[in-house]
mmCIF file of C-alpha atoms and ligand atoms in Angstrom:
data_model
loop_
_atom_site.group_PDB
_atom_site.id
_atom_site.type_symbol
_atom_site.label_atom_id
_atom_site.label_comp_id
_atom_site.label_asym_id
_atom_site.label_seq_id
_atom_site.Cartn_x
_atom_site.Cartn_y
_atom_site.Cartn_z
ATOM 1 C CA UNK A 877 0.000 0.000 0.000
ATOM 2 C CA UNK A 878 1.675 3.498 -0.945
ATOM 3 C CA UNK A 879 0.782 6.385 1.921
ATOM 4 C CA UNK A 880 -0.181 9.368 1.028
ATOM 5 C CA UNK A 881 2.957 11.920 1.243
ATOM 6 C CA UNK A 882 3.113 14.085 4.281
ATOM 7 C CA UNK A 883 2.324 17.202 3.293
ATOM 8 C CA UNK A 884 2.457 20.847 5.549
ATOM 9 C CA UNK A 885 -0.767 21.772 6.818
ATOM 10 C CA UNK A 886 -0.415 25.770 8.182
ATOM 11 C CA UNK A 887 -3.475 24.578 10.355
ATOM 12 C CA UNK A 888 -1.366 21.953 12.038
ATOM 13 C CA UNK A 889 1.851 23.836 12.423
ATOM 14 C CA UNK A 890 2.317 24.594 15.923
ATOM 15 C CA UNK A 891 0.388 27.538 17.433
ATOM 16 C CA UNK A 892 1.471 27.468 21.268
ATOM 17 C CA UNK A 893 4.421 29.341 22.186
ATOM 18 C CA UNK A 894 5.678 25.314 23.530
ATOM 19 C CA UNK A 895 5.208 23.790 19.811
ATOM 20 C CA UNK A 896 7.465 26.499 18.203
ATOM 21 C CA UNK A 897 9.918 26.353 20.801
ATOM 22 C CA UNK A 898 10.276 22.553 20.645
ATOM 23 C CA UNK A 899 10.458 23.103 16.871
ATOM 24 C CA UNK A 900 13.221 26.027 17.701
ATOM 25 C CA UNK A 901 14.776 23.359 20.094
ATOM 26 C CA UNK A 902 15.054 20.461 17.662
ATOM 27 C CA UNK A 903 17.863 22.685 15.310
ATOM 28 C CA UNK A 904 21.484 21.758 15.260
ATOM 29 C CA UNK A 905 22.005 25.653 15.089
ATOM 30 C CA UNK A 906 21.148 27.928 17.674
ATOM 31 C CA UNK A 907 18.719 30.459 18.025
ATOM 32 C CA UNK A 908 18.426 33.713 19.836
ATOM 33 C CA UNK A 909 14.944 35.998 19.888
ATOM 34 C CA UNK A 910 15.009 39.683 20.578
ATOM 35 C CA UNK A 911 11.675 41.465 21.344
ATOM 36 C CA UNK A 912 11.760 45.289 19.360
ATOM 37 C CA UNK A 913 13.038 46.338 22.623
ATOM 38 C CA UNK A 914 15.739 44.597 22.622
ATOM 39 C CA UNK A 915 14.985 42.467 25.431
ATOM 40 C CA UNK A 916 15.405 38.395 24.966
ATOM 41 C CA UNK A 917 12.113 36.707 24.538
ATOM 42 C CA UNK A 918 13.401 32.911 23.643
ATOM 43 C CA UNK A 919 16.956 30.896 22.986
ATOM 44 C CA UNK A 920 16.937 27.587 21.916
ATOM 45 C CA UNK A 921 18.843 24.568 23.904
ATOM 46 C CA UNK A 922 22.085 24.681 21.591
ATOM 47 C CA UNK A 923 21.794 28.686 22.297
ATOM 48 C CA UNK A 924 21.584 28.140 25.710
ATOM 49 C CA UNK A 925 24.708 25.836 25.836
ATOM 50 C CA UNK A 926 26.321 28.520 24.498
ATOM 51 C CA UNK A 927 26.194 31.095 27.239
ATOM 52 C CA UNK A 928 28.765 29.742 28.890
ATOM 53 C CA UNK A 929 31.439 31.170 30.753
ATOM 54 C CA UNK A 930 34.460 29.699 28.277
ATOM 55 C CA UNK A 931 36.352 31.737 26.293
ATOM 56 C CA UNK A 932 34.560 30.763 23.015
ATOM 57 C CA UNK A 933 31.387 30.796 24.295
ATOM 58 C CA UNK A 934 32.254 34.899 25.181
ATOM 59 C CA UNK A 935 33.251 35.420 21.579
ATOM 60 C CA UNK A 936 29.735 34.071 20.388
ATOM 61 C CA UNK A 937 27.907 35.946 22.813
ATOM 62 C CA UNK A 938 29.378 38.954 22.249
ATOM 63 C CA UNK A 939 29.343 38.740 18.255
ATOM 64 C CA UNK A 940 25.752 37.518 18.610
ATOM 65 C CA UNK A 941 24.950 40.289 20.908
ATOM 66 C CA UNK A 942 26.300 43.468 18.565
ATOM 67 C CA UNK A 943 24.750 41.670 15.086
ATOM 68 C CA UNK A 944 20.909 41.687 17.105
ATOM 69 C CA UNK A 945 21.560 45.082 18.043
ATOM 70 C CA UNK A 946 22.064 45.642 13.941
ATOM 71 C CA UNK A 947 19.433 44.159 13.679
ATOM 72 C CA UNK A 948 17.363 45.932 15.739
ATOM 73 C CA UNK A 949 17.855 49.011 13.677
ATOM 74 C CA UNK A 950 16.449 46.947 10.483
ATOM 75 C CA UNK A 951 19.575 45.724 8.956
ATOM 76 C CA UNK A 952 20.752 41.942 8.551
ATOM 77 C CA UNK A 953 24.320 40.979 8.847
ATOM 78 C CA UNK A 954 26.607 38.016 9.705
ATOM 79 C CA UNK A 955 29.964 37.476 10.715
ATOM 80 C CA UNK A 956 32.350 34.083 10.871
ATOM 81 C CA UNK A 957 34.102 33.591 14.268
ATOM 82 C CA UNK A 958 37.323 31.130 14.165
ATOM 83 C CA UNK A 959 37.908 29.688 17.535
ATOM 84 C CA UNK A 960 41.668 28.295 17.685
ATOM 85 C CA UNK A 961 40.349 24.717 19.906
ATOM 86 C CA UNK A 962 41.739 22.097 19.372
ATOM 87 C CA UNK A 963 39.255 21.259 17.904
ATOM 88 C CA UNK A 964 39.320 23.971 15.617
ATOM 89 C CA UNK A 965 35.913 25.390 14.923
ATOM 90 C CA UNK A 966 34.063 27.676 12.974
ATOM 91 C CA UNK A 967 31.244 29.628 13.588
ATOM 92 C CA UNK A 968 28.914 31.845 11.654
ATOM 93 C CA UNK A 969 26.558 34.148 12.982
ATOM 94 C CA UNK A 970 23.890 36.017 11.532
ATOM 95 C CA UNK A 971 21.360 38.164 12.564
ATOM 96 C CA UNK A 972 17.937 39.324 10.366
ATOM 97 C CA UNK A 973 15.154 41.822 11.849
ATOM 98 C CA UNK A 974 11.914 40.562 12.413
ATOM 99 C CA UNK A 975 8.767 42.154 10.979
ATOM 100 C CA UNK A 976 7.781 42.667 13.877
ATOM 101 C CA UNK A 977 10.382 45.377 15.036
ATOM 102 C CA UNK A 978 12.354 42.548 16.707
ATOM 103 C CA UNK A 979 15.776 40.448 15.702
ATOM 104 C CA UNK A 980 16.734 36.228 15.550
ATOM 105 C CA UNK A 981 20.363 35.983 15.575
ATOM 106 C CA UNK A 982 21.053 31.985 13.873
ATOM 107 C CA UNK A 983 24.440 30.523 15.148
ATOM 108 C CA UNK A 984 25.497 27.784 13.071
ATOM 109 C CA UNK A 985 28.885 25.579 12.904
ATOM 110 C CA UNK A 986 29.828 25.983 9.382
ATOM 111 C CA UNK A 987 33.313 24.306 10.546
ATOM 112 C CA UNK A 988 33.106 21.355 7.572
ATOM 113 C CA UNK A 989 31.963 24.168 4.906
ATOM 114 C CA UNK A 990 34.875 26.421 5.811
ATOM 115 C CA UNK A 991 37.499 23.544 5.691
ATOM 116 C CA UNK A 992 36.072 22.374 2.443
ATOM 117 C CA UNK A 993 36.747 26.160 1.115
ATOM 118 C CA UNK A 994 40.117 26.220 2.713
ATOM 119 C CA UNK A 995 41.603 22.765 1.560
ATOM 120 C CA UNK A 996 40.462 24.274 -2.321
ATOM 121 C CA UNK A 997 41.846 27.673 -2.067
ATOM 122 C CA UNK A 998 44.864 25.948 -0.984
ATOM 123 C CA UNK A 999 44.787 22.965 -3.358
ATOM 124 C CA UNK A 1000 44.866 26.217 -6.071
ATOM 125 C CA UNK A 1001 47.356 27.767 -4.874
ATOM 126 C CA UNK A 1002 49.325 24.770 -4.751
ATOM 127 C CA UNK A 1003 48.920 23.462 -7.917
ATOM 128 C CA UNK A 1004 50.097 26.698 -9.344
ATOM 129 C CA UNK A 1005 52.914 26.813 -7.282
ATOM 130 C CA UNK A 1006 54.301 23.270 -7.635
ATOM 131 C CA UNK A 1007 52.740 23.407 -12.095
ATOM 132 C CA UNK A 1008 54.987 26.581 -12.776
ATOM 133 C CA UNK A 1009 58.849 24.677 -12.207
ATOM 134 C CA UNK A 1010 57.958 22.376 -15.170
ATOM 135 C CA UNK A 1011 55.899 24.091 -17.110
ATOM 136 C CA UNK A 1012 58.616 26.946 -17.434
ATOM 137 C CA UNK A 1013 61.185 24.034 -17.668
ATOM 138 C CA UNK A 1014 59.366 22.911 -21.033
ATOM 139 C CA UNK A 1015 59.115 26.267 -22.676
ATOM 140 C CA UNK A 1016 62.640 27.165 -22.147
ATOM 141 C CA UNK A 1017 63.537 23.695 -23.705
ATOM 142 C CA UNK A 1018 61.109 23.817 -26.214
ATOM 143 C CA UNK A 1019 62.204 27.283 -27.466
ATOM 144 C CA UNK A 1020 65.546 26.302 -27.115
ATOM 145 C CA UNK A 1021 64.681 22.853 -29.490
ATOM 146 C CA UNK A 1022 63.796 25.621 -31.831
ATOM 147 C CA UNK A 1023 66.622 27.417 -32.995
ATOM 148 C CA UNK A 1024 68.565 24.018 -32.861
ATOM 149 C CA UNK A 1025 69.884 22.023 -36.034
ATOM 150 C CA UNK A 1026 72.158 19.706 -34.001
ATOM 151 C CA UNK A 1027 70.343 16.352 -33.854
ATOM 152 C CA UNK A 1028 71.766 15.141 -30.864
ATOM 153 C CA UNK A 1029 71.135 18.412 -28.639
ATOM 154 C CA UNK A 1030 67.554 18.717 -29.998
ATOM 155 C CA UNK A 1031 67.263 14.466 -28.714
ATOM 156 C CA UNK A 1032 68.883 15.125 -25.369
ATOM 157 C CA UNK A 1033 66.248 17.975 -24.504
ATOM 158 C CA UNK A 1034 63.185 16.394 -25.641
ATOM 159 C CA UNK A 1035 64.370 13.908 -23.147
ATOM 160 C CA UNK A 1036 64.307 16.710 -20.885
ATOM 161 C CA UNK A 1037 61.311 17.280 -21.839
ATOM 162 C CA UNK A 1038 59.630 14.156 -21.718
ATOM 163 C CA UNK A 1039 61.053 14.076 -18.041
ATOM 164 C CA UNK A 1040 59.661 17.110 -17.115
ATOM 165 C CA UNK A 1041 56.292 16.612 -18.184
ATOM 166 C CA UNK A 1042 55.915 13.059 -16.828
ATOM 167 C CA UNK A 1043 56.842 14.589 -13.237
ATOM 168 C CA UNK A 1044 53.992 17.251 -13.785
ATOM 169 C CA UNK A 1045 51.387 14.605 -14.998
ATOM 170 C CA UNK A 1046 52.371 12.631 -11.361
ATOM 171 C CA UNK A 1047 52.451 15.726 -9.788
ATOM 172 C CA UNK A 1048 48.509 16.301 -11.095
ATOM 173 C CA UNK A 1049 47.850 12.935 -10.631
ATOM 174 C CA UNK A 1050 48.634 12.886 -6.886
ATOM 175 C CA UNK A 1051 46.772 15.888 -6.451
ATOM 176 C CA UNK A 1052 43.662 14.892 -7.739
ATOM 177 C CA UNK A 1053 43.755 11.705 -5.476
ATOM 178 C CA UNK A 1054 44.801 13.864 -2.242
ATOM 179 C CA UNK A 1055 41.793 16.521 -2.869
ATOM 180 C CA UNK A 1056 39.512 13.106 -3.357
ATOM 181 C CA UNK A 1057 41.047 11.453 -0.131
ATOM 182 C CA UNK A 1058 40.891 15.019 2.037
ATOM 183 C CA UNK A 1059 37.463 15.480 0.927
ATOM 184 C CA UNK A 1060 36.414 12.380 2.091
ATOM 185 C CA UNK A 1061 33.111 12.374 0.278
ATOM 186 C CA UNK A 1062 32.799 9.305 -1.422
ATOM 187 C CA UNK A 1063 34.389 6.648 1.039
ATOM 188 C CA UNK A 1064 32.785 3.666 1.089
ATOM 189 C CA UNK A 1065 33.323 1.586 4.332
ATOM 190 C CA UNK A 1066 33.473 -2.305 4.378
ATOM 191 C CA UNK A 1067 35.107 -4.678 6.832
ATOM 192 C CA UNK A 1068 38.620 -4.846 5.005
ATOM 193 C CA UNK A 1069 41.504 -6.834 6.083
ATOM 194 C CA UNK A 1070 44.672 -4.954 6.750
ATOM 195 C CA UNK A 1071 46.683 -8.002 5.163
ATOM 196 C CA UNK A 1072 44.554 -8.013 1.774
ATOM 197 C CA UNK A 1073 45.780 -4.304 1.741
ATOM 198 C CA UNK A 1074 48.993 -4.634 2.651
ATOM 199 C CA UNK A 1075 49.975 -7.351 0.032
ATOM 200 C CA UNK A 1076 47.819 -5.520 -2.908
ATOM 201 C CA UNK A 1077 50.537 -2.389 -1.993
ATOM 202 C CA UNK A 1078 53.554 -4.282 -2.169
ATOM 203 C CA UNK A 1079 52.115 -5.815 -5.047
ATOM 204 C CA UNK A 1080 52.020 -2.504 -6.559
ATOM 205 C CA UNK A 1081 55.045 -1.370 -5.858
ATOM 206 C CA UNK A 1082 57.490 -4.953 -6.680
ATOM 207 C CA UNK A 1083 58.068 -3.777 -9.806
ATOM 208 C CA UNK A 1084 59.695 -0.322 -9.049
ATOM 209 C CA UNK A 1085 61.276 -2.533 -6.025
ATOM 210 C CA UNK A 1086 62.711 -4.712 -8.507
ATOM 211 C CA UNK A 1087 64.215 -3.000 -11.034
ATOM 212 C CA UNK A 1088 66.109 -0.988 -7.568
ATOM 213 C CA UNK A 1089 67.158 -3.962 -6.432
ATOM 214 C CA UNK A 1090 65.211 -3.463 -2.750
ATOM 215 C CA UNK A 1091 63.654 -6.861 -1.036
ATOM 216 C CA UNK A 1092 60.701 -6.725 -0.416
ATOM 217 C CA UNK A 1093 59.525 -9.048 2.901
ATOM 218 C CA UNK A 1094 55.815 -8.492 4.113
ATOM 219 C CA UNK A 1095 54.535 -10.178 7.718
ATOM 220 C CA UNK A 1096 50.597 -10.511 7.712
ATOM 221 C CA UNK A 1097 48.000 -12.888 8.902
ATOM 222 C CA UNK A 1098 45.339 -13.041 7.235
ATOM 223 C CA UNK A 1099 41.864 -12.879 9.127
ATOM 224 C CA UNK A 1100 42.562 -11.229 12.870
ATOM 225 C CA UNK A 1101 43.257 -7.550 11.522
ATOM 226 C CA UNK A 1102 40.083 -6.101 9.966
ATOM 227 C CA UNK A 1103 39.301 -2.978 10.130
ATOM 228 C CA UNK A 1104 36.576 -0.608 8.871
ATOM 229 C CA UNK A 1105 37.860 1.208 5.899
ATOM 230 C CA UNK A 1106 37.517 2.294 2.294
ATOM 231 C CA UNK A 1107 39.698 -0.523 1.047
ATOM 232 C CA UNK A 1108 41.065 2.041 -2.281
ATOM 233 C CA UNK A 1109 41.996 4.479 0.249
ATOM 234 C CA UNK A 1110 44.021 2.230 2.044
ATOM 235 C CA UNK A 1111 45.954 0.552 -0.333
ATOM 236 C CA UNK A 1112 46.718 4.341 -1.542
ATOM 237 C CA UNK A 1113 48.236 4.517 1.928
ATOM 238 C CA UNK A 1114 50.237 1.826 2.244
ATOM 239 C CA UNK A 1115 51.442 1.844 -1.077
ATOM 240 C CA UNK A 1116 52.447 5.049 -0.352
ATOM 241 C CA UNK A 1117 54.924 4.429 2.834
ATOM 242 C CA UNK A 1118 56.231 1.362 1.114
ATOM 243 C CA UNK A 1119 57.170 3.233 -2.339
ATOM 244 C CA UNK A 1120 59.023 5.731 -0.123
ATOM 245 C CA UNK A 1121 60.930 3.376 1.693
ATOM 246 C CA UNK A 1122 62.192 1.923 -1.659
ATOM 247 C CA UNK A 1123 62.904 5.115 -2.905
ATOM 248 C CA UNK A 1124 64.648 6.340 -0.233
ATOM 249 C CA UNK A 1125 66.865 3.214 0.541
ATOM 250 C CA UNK A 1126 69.989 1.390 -1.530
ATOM 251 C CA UNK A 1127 70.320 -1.357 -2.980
ATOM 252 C CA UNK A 1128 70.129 -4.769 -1.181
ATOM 253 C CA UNK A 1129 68.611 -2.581 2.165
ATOM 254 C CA UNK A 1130 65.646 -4.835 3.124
ATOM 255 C CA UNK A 1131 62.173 -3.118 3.804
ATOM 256 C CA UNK A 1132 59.815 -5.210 5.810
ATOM 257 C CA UNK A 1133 55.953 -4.758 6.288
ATOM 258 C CA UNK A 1134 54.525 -6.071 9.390
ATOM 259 C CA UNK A 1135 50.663 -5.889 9.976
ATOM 260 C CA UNK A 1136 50.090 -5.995 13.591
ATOM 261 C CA UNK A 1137 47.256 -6.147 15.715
ATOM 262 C CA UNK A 1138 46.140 -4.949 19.437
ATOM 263 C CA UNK A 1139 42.705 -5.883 21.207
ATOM 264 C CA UNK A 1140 41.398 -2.260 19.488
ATOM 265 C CA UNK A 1141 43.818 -1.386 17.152
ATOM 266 C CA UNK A 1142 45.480 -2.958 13.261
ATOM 267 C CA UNK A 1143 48.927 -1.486 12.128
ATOM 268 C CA UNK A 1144 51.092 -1.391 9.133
ATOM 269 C CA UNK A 1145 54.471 -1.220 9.970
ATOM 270 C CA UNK A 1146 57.060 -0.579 7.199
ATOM 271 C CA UNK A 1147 60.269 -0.173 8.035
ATOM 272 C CA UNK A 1148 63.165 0.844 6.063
ATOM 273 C CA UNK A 1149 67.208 0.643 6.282
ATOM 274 C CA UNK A 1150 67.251 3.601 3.978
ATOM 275 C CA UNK A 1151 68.690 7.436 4.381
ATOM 276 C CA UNK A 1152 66.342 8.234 7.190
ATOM 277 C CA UNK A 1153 64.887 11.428 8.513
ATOM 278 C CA UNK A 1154 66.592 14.298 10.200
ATOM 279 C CA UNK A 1155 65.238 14.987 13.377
ATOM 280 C CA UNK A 1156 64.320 19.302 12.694
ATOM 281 C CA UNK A 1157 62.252 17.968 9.652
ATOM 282 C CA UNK A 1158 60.300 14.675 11.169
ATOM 283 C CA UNK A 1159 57.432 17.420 12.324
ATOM 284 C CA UNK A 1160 56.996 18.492 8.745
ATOM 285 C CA UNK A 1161 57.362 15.675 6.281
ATOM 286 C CA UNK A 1162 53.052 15.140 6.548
ATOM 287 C CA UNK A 1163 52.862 18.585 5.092
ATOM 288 C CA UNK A 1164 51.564 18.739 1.773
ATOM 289 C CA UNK A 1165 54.863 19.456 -0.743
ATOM 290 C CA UNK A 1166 57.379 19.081 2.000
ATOM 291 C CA UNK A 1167 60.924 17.560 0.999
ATOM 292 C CA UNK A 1168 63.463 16.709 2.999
ATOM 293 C CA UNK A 1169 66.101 16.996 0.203
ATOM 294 C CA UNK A 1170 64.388 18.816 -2.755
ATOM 295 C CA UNK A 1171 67.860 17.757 -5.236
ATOM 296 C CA UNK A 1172 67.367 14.248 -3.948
ATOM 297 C CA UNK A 1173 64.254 14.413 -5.193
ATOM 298 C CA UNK A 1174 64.458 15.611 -8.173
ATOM 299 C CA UNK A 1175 66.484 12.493 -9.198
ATOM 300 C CA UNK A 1176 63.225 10.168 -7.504
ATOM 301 C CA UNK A 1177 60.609 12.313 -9.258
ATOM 302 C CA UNK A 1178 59.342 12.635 -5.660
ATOM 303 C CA UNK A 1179 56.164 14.863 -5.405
ATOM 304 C CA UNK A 1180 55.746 15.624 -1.536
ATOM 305 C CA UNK A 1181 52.600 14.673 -1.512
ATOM 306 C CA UNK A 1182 52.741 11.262 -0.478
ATOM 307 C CA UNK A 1183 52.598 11.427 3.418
ATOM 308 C CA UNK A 1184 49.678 14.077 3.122
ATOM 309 C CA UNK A 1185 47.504 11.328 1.233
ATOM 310 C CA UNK A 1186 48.714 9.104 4.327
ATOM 311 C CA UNK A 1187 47.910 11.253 6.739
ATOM 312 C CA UNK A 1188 44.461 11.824 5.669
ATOM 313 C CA UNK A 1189 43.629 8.613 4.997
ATOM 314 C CA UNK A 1190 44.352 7.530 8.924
ATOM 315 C CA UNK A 1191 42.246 10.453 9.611
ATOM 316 C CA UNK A 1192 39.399 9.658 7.729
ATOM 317 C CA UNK A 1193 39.117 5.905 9.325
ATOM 318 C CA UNK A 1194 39.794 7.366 12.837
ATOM 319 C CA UNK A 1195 43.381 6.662 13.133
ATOM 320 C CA UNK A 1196 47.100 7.894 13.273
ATOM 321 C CA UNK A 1197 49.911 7.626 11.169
ATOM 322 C CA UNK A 1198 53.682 7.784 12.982
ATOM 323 C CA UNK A 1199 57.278 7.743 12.470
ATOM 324 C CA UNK A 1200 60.564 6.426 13.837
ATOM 325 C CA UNK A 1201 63.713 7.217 12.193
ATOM 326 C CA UNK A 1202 67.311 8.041 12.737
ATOM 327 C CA UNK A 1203 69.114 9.952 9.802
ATOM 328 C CA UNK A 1204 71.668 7.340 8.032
ATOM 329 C CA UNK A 1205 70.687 4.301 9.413
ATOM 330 C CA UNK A 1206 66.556 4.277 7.994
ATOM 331 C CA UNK A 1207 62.833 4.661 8.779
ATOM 332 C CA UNK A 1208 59.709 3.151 10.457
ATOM 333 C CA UNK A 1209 56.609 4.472 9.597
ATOM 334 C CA UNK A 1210 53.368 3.053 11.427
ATOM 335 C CA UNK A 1211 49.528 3.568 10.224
ATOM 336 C CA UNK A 1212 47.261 2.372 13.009
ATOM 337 C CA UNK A 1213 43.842 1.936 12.114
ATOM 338 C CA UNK A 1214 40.892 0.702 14.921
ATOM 339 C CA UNK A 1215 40.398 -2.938 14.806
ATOM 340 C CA UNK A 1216 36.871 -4.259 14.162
ATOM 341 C CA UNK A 1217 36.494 -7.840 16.035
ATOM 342 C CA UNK A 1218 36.685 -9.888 12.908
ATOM 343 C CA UNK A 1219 36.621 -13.480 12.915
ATOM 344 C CA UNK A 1220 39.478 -14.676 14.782
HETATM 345 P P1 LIG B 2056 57.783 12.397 -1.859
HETATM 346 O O1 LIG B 2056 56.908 12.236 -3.054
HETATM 347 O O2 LIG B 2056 58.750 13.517 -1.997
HETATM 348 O O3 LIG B 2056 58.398 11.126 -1.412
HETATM 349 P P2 LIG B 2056 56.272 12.313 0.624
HETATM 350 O O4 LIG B 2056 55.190 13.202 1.098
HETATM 351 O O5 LIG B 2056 55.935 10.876 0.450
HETATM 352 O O6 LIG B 2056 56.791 12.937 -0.730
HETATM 353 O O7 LIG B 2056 57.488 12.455 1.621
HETATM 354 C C1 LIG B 2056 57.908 13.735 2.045
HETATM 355 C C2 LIG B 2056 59.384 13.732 2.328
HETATM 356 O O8 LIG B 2056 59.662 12.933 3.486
HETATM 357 C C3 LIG B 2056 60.214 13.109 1.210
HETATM 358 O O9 LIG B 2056 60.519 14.051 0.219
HETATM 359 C C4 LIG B 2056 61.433 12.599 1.962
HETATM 360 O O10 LIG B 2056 62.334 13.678 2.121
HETATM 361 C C5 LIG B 2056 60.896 12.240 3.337
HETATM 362 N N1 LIG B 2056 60.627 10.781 3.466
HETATM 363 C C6 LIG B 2056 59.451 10.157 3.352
HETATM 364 N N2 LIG B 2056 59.559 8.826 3.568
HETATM 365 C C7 LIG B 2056 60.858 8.597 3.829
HETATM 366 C C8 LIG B 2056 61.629 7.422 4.147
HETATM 367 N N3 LIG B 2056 61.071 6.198 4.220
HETATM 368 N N4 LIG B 2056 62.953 7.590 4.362
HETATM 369 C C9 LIG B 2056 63.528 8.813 4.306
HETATM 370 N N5 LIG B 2056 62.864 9.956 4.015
HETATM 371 C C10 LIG B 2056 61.545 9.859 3.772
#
C-alpha cells in the first residue's frame, strides 16, 4: 500500500508558544529571539549551551549580541568567528530583523563548509605553485629545441622534456587523489583486512622494487586484523609508505611490512634501512609538498605529496599515522587503524 505523502498543513503547524519552541529546540544551530526592545524573549537549547562562561562561548555571545543590536535598527548581517580549539571550529553568525520590530540571531557551525573552502583555495594555490617549475622548464627547452639544427642536442632535450612533463602529470595525478582522499566524500566503508591491503601495496610497488634492487619481505596474517575502511583508500596509503621506503633506501637494504594487531587497534608497519629522517624535519614531512632533500628528489621524481595522502587517509578511518627514524641508518613508519572484532 503506498501512503499518502506528508504534506504541511499551516493549520497543524504549531500555534502554542511550547510547539514552536520545541520546533526552535530540535535545530542543530542555535537560536536567539530579541523582542523590538531589545529584550530576549526565547533561545533555543544549543543557544543556551552557548552562554557559557568559556572563552569561546564569550566570543559568540558577544558577536551575537552586537549583530541583534544591527538588527534591531532593520539591517541583517553576519559574521564568521574562528575559535583556535583544538578542535578547531568555525562559527557563523547572523542576525535578520523581524517584521515585527524585533531580531533572531542563527548561530550555526559551518566548521566542515569552511574547511572544504580552505583545503580548495589551498589545493589552487598549490597546484600553481608546484605546475609553474615544469611548465617553465618545457618552454625554455622547447624554445631552445627551436633554434637548434644539431640532432643530438635537440634528442637530449626532448628527453628533458619528456622528463619534465611526466613529473607534472604525477604531480597532477597525486593531487587529484589527495583533494579526493581530504574530501572524504565518497568513502565507502566495508570490513577490510589490513593483510589483503597490505599485500595488494607491495604488489604494486614490486616492480619499481625490482628494477632498484630493494627486497621486499611483508609479515601478515590473514583474518585477525580487519578494520573498517575504504579498502582504495588504504591501499593508496600503504602503497604510499612502502614506495618511499624503496625510494629512499639502496640497494640490497631490506624493507619489511609487518601488519600488527592490538585488542582495538590494526597497524602497518614498514620499516626501512634507507637514508632516514633528520630529526628538525620529522614534524613536517606530513605537510603537503614538504621535501626533505628537494635535489634528492628531483632524481626520484618525488612529489611531496605522499605522506599528506597518508595522513588523511588515517584520519578519515579514525586513526594515526607515525614515524621512527634516525638519519643514516633508515625509517619506520606506522599507520594504526581501529580494529573491528573480525573473525578470529
Ligand atoms: P615524496 O613524493 O617527496 O616522497 P612524501 O610526502 O611521500 O613525498 O614524503 C615527504 C618527504 O619525506 C620526502 O621528500 C622525503 O624527504 C621524506 N621521506 C618520506 N619517507 C621517507 C623514508 N622512508 N625515508 C627517508 N625519508 C623519507
Amino acid at each position: 500500500m503506498i501512503s499518502a505523502p506528508v504534506v504541511a498543513d499551516p493549520v497543524l503547524m504549531p500555534d502554542s508558544e511550547a510547539g514552536v519552541r520545541l520546533l526552535l529546540d530540535a535545530l542543530p544551530m542555535g537560536v536567539v529571539v530579541l523582542l523590538p526592545d531589545g529584550q530576549e524573549r526565547f533561545r533555543n537549547t544549543v543557544a543556551m549551551s552557548i552562554a557559557g562562561a568559556r572563552h569561546a562561548d564569550v566570543l559568540i555571545e558577544v558577536a551575537a549580541e552586537r549583530l541583534l543590536n544591527v538588527a534591531l535598527r532593520g539591517f541583517e548581517s553576519r559574521e564568521q568567528i574562528q575559535l583556535a580549539g583544538p578542535p578547531q571550529r568555525v562559527l557563523e553568525v547572523r542576525a535578520i530583523p523581524l517584521a515585527d520590530g524585533g531580531a533572531i540571531a542563527i548561530i550555526d557551525d559551518v566548521t566542515d563548509r569552511w574547511r572544504i573552502d580552505q583545503v580548495r583555495t589551498d589545493f589552487v594555490a598549490n597546484v600553481s605553485h608546484e605546475l609553474k617549475t615544469p611548465v617553465g622548464a618545457i618552454s625554455v627547452l622547447a624554445e631552445t629545441i627551436e633554434g637548434e639544427s644539431d640532432d643530438e642536442l635537440v634528442l637530449r632535450l626532448t628527453g628533458r622534456m619528456v622528463i619534465e612533463a611526466q613529473r607534472m602529470s604525477r604531480t597532477i595525478d597525486e593531487l587529484l587523489e589527495l583533494s579526493r582522499i581530504e574530501l572524504g566524500g565518497e568513502m565507502l566503508l566495508v570490513d577490510i583486512d589490513m593483510a589483503d591491503v597490505a599485500a595488494e601495496a607491495i604488489e604494486r610497488v614490486a616492480p619499481m622494487a625490482m628494477r632498484s634492487g630493494v627486497p621486499l619481505n611483508i609479515d601478515s596474517k590473514k583474518g585477525t586484523s580487519i578494520v573498517s575502511g575504504d579498502f582504495f583508500q588504504l591501499v593508496s596509503a600503504v602503497k604510499n609508505l612502502v614506495e618511499n621506503a624503496v625510494k629512499y633506501s639502496d640497494q640490497t637494504h631490506q624493507v619489511d611490512v609487518r601488519v600488527l594487531t592490538t585488542d582495538t587497534t590494526v597497524s602497518v608497519e614498514v620499516e626501512d634501512r634507507g637514508i632516514g629522517i633528520p630529526a628538525d624535519s620529522i614534524d613536517r614531512i606530513f605537510e603537503r609538498f614538504y621535501r626533505v632533500d628537494r635535489a634528492r628528489n628531483r632524481a626520484t621524481g618525488g612529489t611531496g605529496l605522499g605522506l599528506s595522502i597518508v595522513r588523511h587517509v588515517a584520519t578519515n578511518h579514525g586513526g594515526e599515522v607515525n614515524v621512527r627514524s634516525r638519519e643514516g641508518e633508515g625509517s619506520t613508519f606506522i599507520l594504526q587503524i581501529p580494529r573491528v572484532l573480525g573473525p578470529q
